[in-house]
C-alpha cells in the first residue's frame, strides 16, 4: 500500500559536516580511477615483450648484468670479461662506470634489473679497503635476494692461458670440492650462486657431445675455527676443458686442460636472503604430468630452426583450388570471344532466375 | 723454463689418476654438477695447489661423466642426448609463481550457479548466404538486422516513423558499449585484487601492468586524502585558504531520501522507531495493550521485582551474601536505524 503523496519525505541520513578525522572514510571510489589508469599495451609487439617479462610457470634462463663501480682494477675488469664470455648469450655488459655500492644501496641494481629483465649481477669494485672486489647479487621479483662479496687474490685470465677454449653457449659441468659447501651457510650460498649463474636453468636433456668444459670450485682446508669473525678458507675456481678419450667401456676417460680463468677468492661480506623471501623464491609449481608431456613452456608448435640457423615456420594455407590453375597457354585451349560472351550470358540468366525466385518469396 | 718443468706440466695435464675418496662423489645430473664432500687434504693443498686441484677436479669430473653416460639417452643428429633428472639442489626462482588469472564477474557468477561455459565459435553458418560468416566484426552476422534491405513494420501500434535500421544499429552499439564497460570493470577489479604473495609493493621491474596501475591509484588516493586533510588542518579549518586549480573536491556522504510512494510497513517501522526513542510510544501503548505485567492498574511484575530487590538489600545489610544479580540493562530501540 502506498503512502499518500502529500506526506513529507522521510530522511534516513542527514547531512554531516566534514570532520578532518573522518576524511579517511571519505569515499574515493577506486574503480573509475583504476579503469583510467589501466592501460593496454599499444601493439602486439609490446604485448609480447611485456608478456615475456611476466612470471612464468617454467622460467627462462636468468640473465646476468656485469656492471663496474666508480673504480675498478685491471684484475677485476679481466675477471668480469671472462665471466661474461662464459655466461654469454645470457649476459649484458655495462660498459660505463656506475656509482654503485651494492651493500649500501642496491636501488640502482633493482632499477637495472627491472629495465633489462635480469636477475643476476656481477659488480666490480676496487678500493683501498677492499681491493679487487667482486659483488655477486641475486634478485627475486625485482628485489635483491642475497649478495656475496669476493676479493680476487690472484687471477689468471683466459687470454693468459694459451689453450683451446670452450665454444660460446655450451653448458659447463660444475664440481665442488670440500664439505664446507654442504655445511657452512656462506659456502652453501656461494655454491648456490655459482650453480645459479652457470647452470641454474634446468634442461631436461643435453647432447653428451656438448660437454666441453668443467668449472671446479674448491674451498681450502679449515684451519682453526669457523666462528664468526674468523677468516674463512679461500675458494679456488679453475676452469678446464674436457677431452674424452676411449677407455674400452661405455664411460670415456677424461683428460683436463686448463682453459682459464683461474681465480683465488676470499669471501668478504655476505647478505643472506630473509627467510620469507627465500621461502617464496623456493616455491615450486605443481605441474600436472599431462602439461609436462605436452612440453609446457618449451615446445613451440610449427616453428623450427633449420641447419643454417634460420627460423622456419609452417603454416596451413588451405586446399588449393585446382580448377583455377593456369595450365599451358595454347591457342586451341584459349577461350574465344564467342565462348566468353555465351558464358557471360548464361551467368546473367542464372542470376536473373535467382532474383525472380526471391521476389516470389 | 727448463725441459723438466715442461715435462712435469705435460704429465700433470695428461694425468688420469683418480683419487681415492672416502665418501663417494654426490651427483646432481639435473644441474650437471657433482659435489665432493670430502674435506680438502691440508698437506696436499699446501704442498702443490695446482696439481691437487687438477686431481680433485679429474676425480669428480670422471664420476660426473660416469653418471651422465649412464643416464637414459635418445639418439639425435647431434649424437646421443642424455635425459637429465630433476635437480636435487634447489635454486631460487627469478620471479614468483604466476598467479591464477582473476575471474570476471560473469565467471564468478557462473561458478556459483554451476553454469558451464561453452565457448562461442567465431564463425556462424549463414543459411541464406550458404557460407560461414563472422559472428561479429566486418560483414558480421550481428549486423544482419540493420543491413537487410527490407524492414518489416509490425502492425502492433508501434510508431511507423521510427527508423528500424537506426534502432538496430543503436542497439548493437549499446551492446558493444556495455561489454566494453564490463570489461573495464573486470580489469579494474582484477587490478585491485591483492598485489603479491608477499604483500609487498610491486617494483617497477616485474610488477604486471595491472599491479602497477593499482599501486599508482592507491598512491594517488593516499595523496588526495592527505591533501584534503591538510587543507582543513588550519586554525580556520581551511576557510580562508585559496583553492588550487584541479584540486580534488571534498566528497561527503550523500543525503538519501526515501520515495514518497513507498512501502507502508517500512515507513511505519521507522516512525515507530523514532517514537520509541522518544518514549511516547511506550506510554501510549502500555494501557491499551496491557503490557506484560499489568493487572487491574497494578504492574505485578514491577511489584514482584520491587519485593525481590528489597529482600536483597535486607540480605546485604545482614552481611549474608555478596549480592544478587543486577538489574537488566536499559531498553534498546528495536529495529535500529540504518
XYZ file of C-alpha atoms in Angstrom:
699
model
C 0.000 0.000 0.000
C 1.382 3.404 -0.950
C 1.513 6.316 1.414
C -0.258 9.497 0.367
C 1.821 11.638 -1.944
C 1.453 14.597 0.395
C 3.403 13.060 3.259
C 6.848 14.593 3.715
C 9.850 12.536 2.591
C 11.406 10.587 5.403
C 15.072 11.414 5.866
C 17.164 8.420 6.562
C 20.552 10.129 6.633
C 21.090 13.753 7.422
C 23.979 15.831 6.130
C 27.208 15.827 8.109
C 29.883 18.424 8.385
C 33.298 17.257 7.205
C 35.492 16.413 10.117
C 39.215 16.144 9.301
C 39.404 12.908 11.249
C 36.603 11.449 9.196
C 38.332 12.173 5.934
C 39.861 8.736 5.931
C 36.415 7.449 5.322
C 35.673 9.904 2.522
C 34.504 7.905 -0.364
C 37.264 7.994 -3.005
C 35.992 5.286 -5.254
C 38.965 3.442 -6.784
C 37.218 1.805 -9.684
C 36.843 4.610 -12.253
C 40.383 5.736 -11.431
C 41.731 2.265 -12.000
C 39.835 1.867 -15.210
C 41.516 5.040 -16.415
C 44.969 4.045 -15.264
C 44.818 0.525 -16.563
C 46.377 0.835 -19.961
C 46.593 -1.899 -22.506
C 49.817 -2.427 -24.445
C 49.655 -0.341 -27.578
C 50.555 -3.060 -30.052
C 51.170 -6.777 -30.306
C 54.946 -6.463 -30.190
C 54.845 -4.555 -26.923
C 52.316 -7.002 -25.569
C 54.582 -9.945 -26.396
C 57.550 -8.195 -24.813
C 55.571 -7.473 -21.655
C 54.168 -10.993 -21.515
C 57.701 -12.315 -21.791
C 58.521 -10.481 -18.566
C 55.541 -11.756 -16.603
C 56.177 -14.528 -14.054
C 56.160 -17.901 -15.759
C 55.491 -21.413 -14.589
C 58.619 -22.689 -16.318
C 61.140 -19.900 -16.094
C 63.509 -18.607 -18.709
C 67.266 -18.627 -18.228
C 68.479 -15.929 -15.841
C 70.296 -13.030 -17.445
C 73.325 -11.528 -15.764
C 74.368 -7.887 -15.848
C 78.051 -7.051 -15.463
C 78.474 -3.569 -14.094
C 81.568 -1.827 -12.817
C 81.651 0.674 -9.994
C 83.384 4.057 -9.987
C 86.809 2.478 -9.649
C 87.921 -0.907 -10.881
C 91.227 -2.679 -11.247
C 92.576 -4.485 -14.267
C 92.150 -7.773 -12.465
C 88.500 -7.043 -11.860
C 87.965 -5.986 -15.458
C 89.609 -9.178 -16.716
C 87.578 -11.319 -14.350
C 84.321 -9.708 -15.418
C 85.246 -10.062 -19.074
C 85.954 -13.773 -18.680
C 82.867 -14.437 -16.591
C 80.864 -12.589 -19.225
C 82.278 -14.666 -22.078
C 81.354 -17.842 -20.218
C 77.850 -16.598 -19.433
C 77.054 -15.475 -22.960
C 74.477 -15.193 -24.537
C 72.645 -14.545 -21.265
C 74.943 -11.695 -20.280
C 74.677 -7.928 -20.563
C 77.787 -5.849 -20.151
C 77.505 -2.277 -18.916
C 80.498 -0.517 -20.361
C 80.145 2.695 -18.349
C 81.116 3.224 -14.755
C 78.325 3.499 -12.243
C 78.329 4.878 -8.733
C 77.225 1.606 -7.199
C 77.823 0.205 -3.741
C 75.556 -2.846 -3.672
C 75.881 -3.477 0.058
C 74.946 0.088 0.977
C 72.313 0.818 -1.613
C 71.106 -1.694 -4.156
C 68.414 0.545 -5.628
C 70.317 1.067 -8.896
C 70.697 -2.676 -9.279
C 66.971 -3.078 -8.788
C 66.404 -0.419 -11.412
C 68.736 -2.138 -13.878
C 67.063 -5.438 -13.123
C 63.672 -4.009 -13.979
C 64.864 -2.351 -17.161
C 66.722 -5.370 -18.505
C 64.682 -8.202 -17.037
C 67.889 -9.528 -15.480
C 68.174 -11.182 -12.084
C 71.880 -11.803 -11.652
C 74.508 -9.121 -11.119
C 78.265 -9.072 -11.012
C 79.555 -5.735 -9.750
C 83.262 -4.987 -9.977
C 84.783 -2.552 -7.489
C 88.232 -1.653 -6.292
C 89.157 0.344 -3.223
C 91.966 0.593 -0.721
C 89.844 -1.073 1.917
C 88.543 -3.814 -0.357
C 90.885 -4.282 -3.310
C 89.748 -6.278 -6.365
C 86.206 -6.584 -5.129
C 83.553 -8.644 -6.872
C 79.976 -8.448 -5.597
C 77.609 -11.187 -6.724
C 73.951 -10.221 -6.382
C 70.876 -12.280 -6.989
C 67.380 -10.889 -7.436
C 63.923 -12.202 -6.796
C 60.834 -10.371 -8.019
C 62.910 -7.318 -8.904
C 64.439 -7.073 -5.459
C 67.769 -8.115 -4.036
C 67.551 -11.636 -2.676
C 71.102 -12.184 -1.456
C 74.607 -10.880 -2.032
C 78.124 -12.142 -1.544
C 81.319 -10.149 -1.825
C 84.520 -11.780 -3.003
C 88.057 -10.454 -3.135
C 90.190 -11.719 -6.002
C 93.586 -12.561 -4.529
C 95.137 -13.885 -7.686
C 93.849 -14.105 -11.186
C 94.876 -15.755 -14.424
C 92.673 -14.793 -17.333
C 91.538 -16.901 -20.241
C 93.798 -14.977 -22.603
C 96.880 -15.696 -20.499
C 96.439 -19.443 -20.901
C 97.208 -20.429 -24.459
C 94.850 -23.372 -24.792
C 91.677 -24.092 -26.754
C 88.506 -22.600 -25.246
C 85.009 -23.959 -24.937
C 82.542 -22.682 -27.517
C 80.048 -19.969 -26.625
C 76.802 -21.040 -25.060
C 77.860 -24.559 -24.070
C 76.880 -25.633 -20.632
C 79.764 -26.296 -18.240
C 79.937 -29.169 -15.802
C 80.396 -27.912 -12.259
C 82.245 -29.685 -9.490
C 82.542 -28.541 -5.873
C 85.169 -29.888 -3.509
C 85.040 -29.597 0.268
C 82.467 -30.445 2.885
C 82.089 -26.720 3.625
C 79.794 -26.350 0.610
C 77.354 -28.596 2.414
C 77.859 -27.491 5.997
C 78.776 -23.804 6.086
C 75.958 -21.383 5.186
C 78.250 -18.870 3.461
C 79.823 -21.537 1.295
C 76.413 -23.059 0.533
C 75.321 -19.579 -0.519
C 78.332 -19.272 -2.837
C 77.675 -22.702 -4.282
C 74.037 -21.792 -4.849
C 75.003 -18.563 -6.593
C 77.605 -20.165 -8.854
C 75.274 -23.010 -9.807
C 72.541 -20.490 -10.499
C 74.947 -18.379 -12.528
C 76.112 -21.047 -14.966
C 73.722 -23.979 -14.722
C 70.677 -22.578 -12.959
C 68.340 -23.148 -15.862
C 67.316 -26.759 -15.736
C 67.476 -28.511 -19.071
C 65.644 -31.782 -19.443
C 68.200 -33.188 -21.867
C 71.692 -32.423 -23.192
C 73.658 -33.930 -26.067
C 76.556 -35.804 -24.499
C 78.893 -34.458 -27.168
C 78.231 -30.897 -25.965
C 80.217 -31.435 -22.767
C 83.255 -29.248 -23.325
C 84.454 -27.770 -20.050
C 84.217 -28.068 -16.317
C 84.243 -25.395 -13.635
C 85.928 -26.606 -10.486
C 85.281 -24.814 -7.199
C 87.357 -25.840 -4.212
C 87.339 -24.454 -0.690
C 90.643 -24.584 1.154
C 91.123 -26.720 4.271
C 89.744 -25.382 7.542
C 92.439 -24.035 9.840
C 91.347 -23.205 13.331
C 87.740 -22.345 13.958
C 84.964 -21.223 11.657
C 83.458 -18.938 14.241
C 82.029 -15.542 13.492
C 84.708 -13.082 12.507
C 87.362 -15.710 11.780
C 88.823 -15.683 8.268
C 87.100 -18.210 6.040
C 89.158 -20.548 3.870
C 89.922 -19.357 0.364
C 87.944 -20.510 -2.625
C 89.771 -21.658 -5.752
C 87.938 -21.531 -9.045
C 89.520 -23.300 -12.021
C 88.116 -23.960 -15.459
C 89.328 -26.867 -17.542
C 88.406 -28.100 -20.992
C 87.436 -31.743 -21.147
C 88.812 -34.211 -23.627
C 87.017 -37.529 -23.720
C 89.264 -40.464 -24.523
C 88.246 -44.009 -25.312
C 88.511 -46.184 -22.245
C 87.238 -49.509 -23.510
C 83.992 -49.111 -21.590
C 80.854 -47.030 -22.081
C 82.202 -44.247 -19.867
C 85.099 -42.430 -21.527
C 88.318 -41.470 -19.790
C 88.635 -37.761 -19.006
C 91.589 -35.560 -19.746
C 91.593 -31.995 -18.458
C 93.454 -28.993 -19.822
C 93.398 -25.651 -18.093
C 91.298 -23.183 -20.029
C 91.174 -20.209 -17.675
C 90.131 -18.173 -15.902
C 91.549 -19.286 -12.586
C 90.791 -17.276 -9.509
C 91.654 -17.488 -5.852
C 88.913 -15.815 -3.895
C 88.438 -14.537 -0.372
C 84.933 -14.292 0.958
C 84.210 -10.833 2.375
C 80.747 -9.524 3.214
C 77.630 -11.650 2.857
C 73.993 -10.519 2.825
C 71.754 -13.508 3.361
C 68.238 -13.616 1.981
C 65.490 -13.040 4.500
C 63.716 -16.276 5.191
C 60.288 -15.225 3.969
C 61.527 -14.037 0.569
C 63.674 -17.133 0.215
C 60.675 -19.285 1.010
C 58.674 -17.573 -1.727
C 61.593 -17.936 -4.138
C 61.925 -21.633 -3.395
C 58.283 -22.402 -4.130
C 57.952 -24.971 -6.887
C 54.960 -25.010 -9.189
C 52.766 -28.058 -9.206
C 52.677 -29.070 -12.843
C 50.466 -31.897 -13.956
C 52.007 -34.770 -15.885
C 49.742 -34.004 -18.821
C 51.142 -30.491 -19.121
C 54.680 -31.786 -18.802
C 54.115 -34.340 -21.530
C 52.802 -31.698 -23.871
C 56.070 -29.819 -23.386
C 54.862 -26.967 -21.177
C 56.736 -23.762 -21.750
C 59.234 -25.444 -24.043
C 57.559 -26.799 -27.117
C 56.656 -24.366 -29.840
C 54.344 -25.710 -32.449
C 55.250 -25.441 -36.121
C 58.387 -23.368 -35.532
C 61.745 -24.949 -36.222
C 65.296 -23.844 -36.749
C 66.951 -25.298 -39.800
C 70.593 -26.290 -40.257
C 71.550 -22.780 -41.312
C 70.166 -21.411 -38.071
C 67.180 -19.812 -39.811
C 63.805 -19.880 -38.154
C 61.315 -21.767 -40.277
C 57.595 -21.727 -39.607
C 54.959 -23.992 -41.067
C 51.547 -22.542 -41.805
C 48.406 -24.097 -43.179
C 47.315 -22.382 -46.392
C 44.146 -24.337 -47.090
C 43.286 -26.510 -50.028
C 44.420 -25.295 -53.406
C 41.707 -24.637 -55.973
C 42.981 -26.597 -58.955
C 40.151 -25.515 -61.255
C 41.696 -22.042 -61.426
C 45.139 -23.386 -62.131
C 46.741 -21.811 -65.191
C 47.823 -24.641 -67.431
C 49.877 -24.337 -70.588
C 48.777 -21.475 -72.828
C 47.800 -22.752 -76.308
C 45.628 -21.281 -78.961
C 43.458 -24.361 -79.044
C 42.824 -24.134 -75.279
C 42.061 -20.434 -75.386
C 38.525 -19.265 -74.702
C 37.419 -17.277 -77.701
C 35.323 -14.136 -77.763
C 32.194 -16.013 -78.693
C 32.544 -18.609 -75.964
C 33.176 -15.935 -73.366
C 30.066 -13.986 -74.398
C 27.992 -17.130 -74.234
C 29.321 -17.959 -70.787
C 28.516 -14.432 -69.531
C 25.014 -14.594 -70.930
C 24.487 -17.909 -69.146
C 25.669 -16.400 -65.873
C 23.339 -13.413 -66.253
C 20.396 -15.641 -66.981
C 21.158 -17.666 -63.863
C 21.348 -14.540 -61.724
C 18.055 -13.209 -63.132
C 16.406 -16.548 -62.443
C 17.573 -16.367 -58.814
C 16.299 -12.817 -58.400
C 12.877 -13.630 -59.703
C 12.801 -16.624 -57.370
C 13.423 -14.330 -54.420
C 10.749 -11.875 -55.487
C 8.189 -14.570 -55.421
C 9.081 -15.311 -51.784
C 111.573 -22.820 -18.075
C 113.662 -25.961 -18.480
C 112.678 -29.224 -20.042
C 111.959 -30.997 -16.767
C 109.404 -28.331 -15.852
C 107.716 -28.692 -19.224
C 107.651 -32.441 -18.839
C 106.122 -32.116 -15.383
C 103.464 -29.786 -16.759
C 102.723 -32.171 -19.574
C 102.462 -35.056 -17.166
C 100.092 -33.045 -14.966
C 97.958 -32.089 -17.924
C 97.707 -35.664 -19.045
C 97.171 -37.089 -15.610
C 94.354 -39.542 -15.430
C 94.837 -40.901 -11.932
C 91.638 -40.733 -9.997
C 91.956 -40.004 -6.254
C 90.551 -42.331 -3.643
C 87.553 -40.714 -1.947
C 86.289 -41.988 1.409
C 82.756 -40.825 0.585
C 81.530 -41.182 -2.975
C 81.083 -38.001 -5.015
C 77.453 -36.799 -4.924
C 75.976 -36.322 -8.357
C 73.340 -33.799 -9.362
C 72.967 -34.547 -13.050
C 69.988 -32.219 -13.362
C 72.353 -29.275 -12.828
C 75.342 -31.048 -14.439
C 77.072 -30.776 -11.072
C 78.969 -33.016 -8.674
C 79.668 -32.343 -5.003
C 82.718 -33.925 -3.427
C 82.032 -33.644 0.302
C 85.366 -34.981 1.488
C 87.355 -32.243 3.294
C 90.322 -30.997 1.300
C 93.626 -32.559 2.387
C 95.626 -29.727 4.015
C 99.076 -31.260 3.334
C 98.477 -31.835 -0.364
C 96.834 -28.403 -0.626
C 99.877 -26.662 0.814
C 102.496 -28.736 -0.963
C 101.192 -28.365 -4.521
C 97.984 -26.473 -5.005
C 97.515 -26.670 -8.767
C 98.176 -30.408 -9.229
C 95.944 -31.131 -6.253
C 93.091 -29.065 -7.667
C 93.538 -30.788 -11.014
C 93.477 -34.197 -9.390
C 90.357 -33.313 -7.388
C 88.614 -31.989 -10.491
C 89.615 -35.020 -12.509
C 88.181 -37.334 -9.870
C 84.842 -35.596 -9.571
C 84.516 -34.919 -13.308
C 85.161 -38.593 -14.048
C 82.434 -39.512 -11.556
C 80.039 -36.943 -13.017
C 80.632 -38.143 -16.569
C 80.103 -41.720 -15.479
C 76.780 -40.555 -14.084
C 75.866 -38.669 -17.267
C 76.807 -41.544 -19.554
C 74.692 -43.953 -17.540
C 71.562 -41.835 -17.996
C 68.922 -42.971 -20.484
C 69.656 -41.479 -23.899
C 67.808 -40.691 -27.073
C 69.560 -40.554 -30.397
C 69.613 -37.315 -32.357
C 71.514 -35.733 -35.195
C 73.976 -34.367 -32.607
C 74.680 -37.804 -31.181
C 73.156 -39.350 -28.089
C 71.122 -36.964 -25.915
C 71.102 -37.757 -22.200
C 67.756 -37.326 -20.444
C 68.502 -35.392 -17.264
C 66.772 -35.967 -13.962
C 65.331 -33.174 -11.817
C 67.960 -31.219 -9.855
C 68.498 -32.232 -6.230
C 69.953 -28.872 -5.214
C 67.052 -26.411 -5.318
C 67.798 -22.940 -6.647
C 65.635 -19.865 -6.074
C 63.276 -18.712 -8.795
C 63.682 -15.440 -10.624
C 60.086 -14.339 -10.219
C 57.232 -15.526 -8.023
C 54.881 -18.212 -9.256
C 52.322 -16.838 -11.681
C 49.062 -16.006 -10.026
C 45.914 -17.521 -11.482
C 44.028 -15.204 -13.802
C 41.370 -13.362 -11.814
C 37.834 -14.426 -12.679
C 35.480 -11.990 -14.339
C 32.207 -11.118 -12.683
C 30.351 -13.378 -15.084
C 32.760 -16.277 -14.438
C 32.280 -15.869 -10.694
C 28.526 -15.908 -11.152
C 28.682 -18.901 -13.472
C 30.837 -20.789 -10.978
C 28.443 -20.028 -8.164
C 25.452 -21.131 -10.193
C 27.212 -24.091 -11.753
C 26.824 -22.805 -15.277
C 29.262 -24.444 -17.622
C 30.839 -22.204 -20.182
C 30.526 -23.000 -23.848
C 32.945 -21.045 -25.972
C 31.272 -19.460 -28.949
C 32.764 -20.085 -32.355
C 33.997 -17.013 -34.153
C 32.120 -18.063 -37.285
C 28.473 -18.986 -37.688
C 26.691 -20.659 -40.552
C 24.601 -18.306 -42.658
C 21.782 -20.218 -44.265
C 20.958 -17.518 -46.807
C 24.492 -16.874 -47.933
C 25.317 -20.594 -47.679
C 28.684 -19.938 -46.044
C 30.406 -19.438 -42.723
C 30.355 -15.801 -41.726
C 31.917 -13.884 -38.850
C 29.757 -13.624 -35.748
C 30.849 -10.011 -35.352
C 33.257 -7.579 -36.986
C 33.457 -6.946 -40.690
C 30.406 -8.403 -42.502
C 29.423 -9.848 -39.180
C 26.177 -11.647 -38.600
C 25.300 -9.227 -35.812
C 24.716 -6.569 -38.465
C 22.049 -8.589 -40.296
C 19.177 -6.712 -38.682
C 20.420 -3.305 -39.745
C 21.731 -4.317 -43.165
C 18.622 -6.018 -44.518
C 17.108 -4.243 -47.457
C 13.541 -4.547 -46.245
C 12.382 -3.905 -42.704
C 9.073 -5.266 -41.597
C 6.985 -2.822 -39.562
C 4.682 -4.816 -37.376
C 1.082 -3.802 -37.138
C 1.047 -3.670 -33.385
C 0.672 0.014 -32.799
C 4.376 0.808 -32.882
C 5.452 4.140 -34.265
C 5.918 3.739 -38.044
C 8.173 6.810 -38.224
C 10.936 5.161 -36.225
C 13.835 4.154 -38.438
C 14.269 0.428 -37.767
C 17.723 0.457 -39.282
C 18.966 3.163 -36.916
C 17.283 1.451 -33.975
C 19.001 -1.848 -34.732
C 22.357 -0.131 -35.065
C 21.885 1.793 -31.831
C 21.011 -1.418 -30.039
C 24.136 -3.115 -31.336
C 26.291 -0.142 -30.366
C 24.760 -0.167 -26.889
C 25.609 -3.856 -26.501
C 29.221 -3.162 -27.511
C 29.411 -0.265 -25.112
C 28.010 -2.312 -22.272
C 30.510 -5.057 -22.907
C 33.390 -2.577 -23.014
C 32.243 -1.182 -19.692
C 32.035 -4.617 -18.144
C 35.460 -5.468 -19.497
C 36.945 -2.311 -17.983
C 35.297 -3.089 -14.669
C 36.689 -6.616 -14.674
C 40.176 -5.311 -15.409
C 39.923 -2.734 -12.661
C 38.674 -5.289 -10.172
C 41.468 -7.658 -11.140
C 43.992 -4.898 -10.649
C 42.542 -4.044 -7.247
C 42.831 -7.636 -6.025
C 45.679 -8.455 -3.595
C 49.031 -7.438 -5.010
C 51.581 -10.050 -4.275
C 52.055 -13.292 -2.425
C 54.465 -11.463 -0.143
C 52.208 -8.451 0.322
C 54.917 -6.074 -0.803
C 54.705 -3.091 -3.058
C 55.337 -4.102 -6.646
C 58.537 -2.867 -8.219
C 58.983 -1.120 -11.485
C 60.537 -4.178 -12.986
C 58.479 -7.253 -12.560
C 55.087 -5.988 -11.477
C 52.437 -6.592 -14.055
C 50.634 -3.730 -15.746
C 47.589 -4.160 -13.571
C 49.612 -4.215 -10.377
C 51.445 -1.083 -11.384
C 48.201 0.689 -12.179
C 46.777 -0.432 -8.869
C 49.809 0.742 -6.915
C 49.644 4.088 -8.680
C 45.968 4.531 -7.988
C 46.404 3.620 -4.321
C 49.212 6.141 -4.027
C 47.096 8.762 -5.763
C 44.183 8.164 -3.441
C 46.554 8.447 -0.470
C 47.890 11.770 -1.721
C 44.415 13.112 -2.384
C 43.327 12.184 1.098
C 46.442 13.720 2.621
C 45.823 16.920 0.734
C 42.211 17.146 1.885
C 43.262 16.568 5.478
C 45.960 19.232 5.291
C 43.514 21.711 3.842
C 41.197 21.554 6.817
C 44.051 21.410 9.299
C 44.464 25.174 9.648
C 43.071 27.132 12.581
C 40.218 28.317 10.392
C 39.585 24.810 9.046
C 40.755 25.951 5.628
C 38.104 28.603 5.312
C 40.482 31.345 4.187
C 42.759 29.187 2.033
C 42.989 29.689 -1.665
C 41.848 26.753 -3.679
C 44.221 25.325 -6.248
C 43.112 24.575 -9.755
C 42.172 20.959 -10.227
C 42.307 20.022 -6.563
C 40.063 17.157 -5.511
C 36.654 18.128 -4.257
C 35.589 17.028 -0.792
C 33.014 14.367 -1.213
C 30.858 13.942 1.833
C 28.225 11.328 2.365
C 25.237 11.999 0.179
C 21.820 12.604 1.671
C 19.378 9.942 0.786
C 15.620 10.281 0.685
C 13.049 7.601 0.572
C 10.433 7.715 -2.109
C 7.103 9.307 -1.306
C 5.177 6.436 -2.746
C 6.837 3.681 -0.833
C 6.285 0.695 1.300
C 3.873 1.489 4.123
C 5.260 -1.092 6.527
C 8.806 0.220 6.430
C 7.668 3.789 6.901
C 5.599 2.768 9.886
C 8.555 0.867 11.328
C 10.856 3.851 11.019
C 8.268 6.205 12.502
C 7.730 3.830 15.421
C 11.446 3.662 15.883
C 11.612 7.412 16.344
C 8.671 7.352 18.735
C 10.268 4.542 20.696
C 13.316 6.625 21.252
C 11.183 9.478 22.499
C 9.440 7.130 24.865
C 5.995 8.315 23.845
C 5.113 5.050 22.194
C 5.615 3.141 25.411
C 3.339 5.452 27.261
C 0.685 5.394 24.581
C 0.855 1.659 24.026
C 1.070 0.453 27.608
C -2.539 0.948 28.845
C -4.073 -0.268 25.615
C -2.124 -3.454 25.188
C -1.929 -4.165 28.845
C 1.816 -4.724 28.941
C 3.401 -7.892 30.202
C 2.549 -7.496 33.852
C -0.307 -5.010 34.252
C -3.352 -6.325 36.048
C -6.040 -4.058 37.400
C -3.877 -0.985 37.455
C -1.013 -2.720 39.348
C 2.115 -3.708 37.494
C 2.620 -7.087 39.129
C 5.965 -7.744 37.523
C 7.265 -4.449 38.815
C 5.846 -5.163 42.236
C 7.486 -8.592 42.375
C 10.795 -7.177 41.295
C 10.494 -4.416 43.881
C 9.898 -7.009 46.582
C 12.893 -9.054 45.409
C 15.095 -6.045 45.428
C 14.017 -5.101 48.941
C 14.781 -8.639 50.130
C 18.210 -8.499 48.534
C 19.010 -5.210 50.182
C 17.929 -6.651 53.517
C 20.208 -9.633 52.988
C 23.136 -7.435 52.153
C 22.564 -5.397 55.231
C 22.702 -8.614 57.269
C 26.006 -9.402 55.503
C 24.909 -12.845 54.435
C 25.708 -12.714 50.716
C 27.635 -10.542 48.312
C 24.662 -9.544 46.246
C 22.276 -10.840 43.648
C 22.169 -10.185 40.025
C 21.977 -6.664 38.820
C 19.024 -5.114 37.109
C 18.550 -5.690 33.468
C 20.143 -3.381 31.035
C 18.349 -0.403 29.620
C 15.754 -0.830 26.997
C 17.132 -0.644 23.484
C 15.248 0.555 20.460
C 14.125 -2.224 18.212
C 14.794 -2.329 14.510
C 17.563 0.247 14.706
C 18.218 2.816 12.049
C 20.286 2.044 9.045
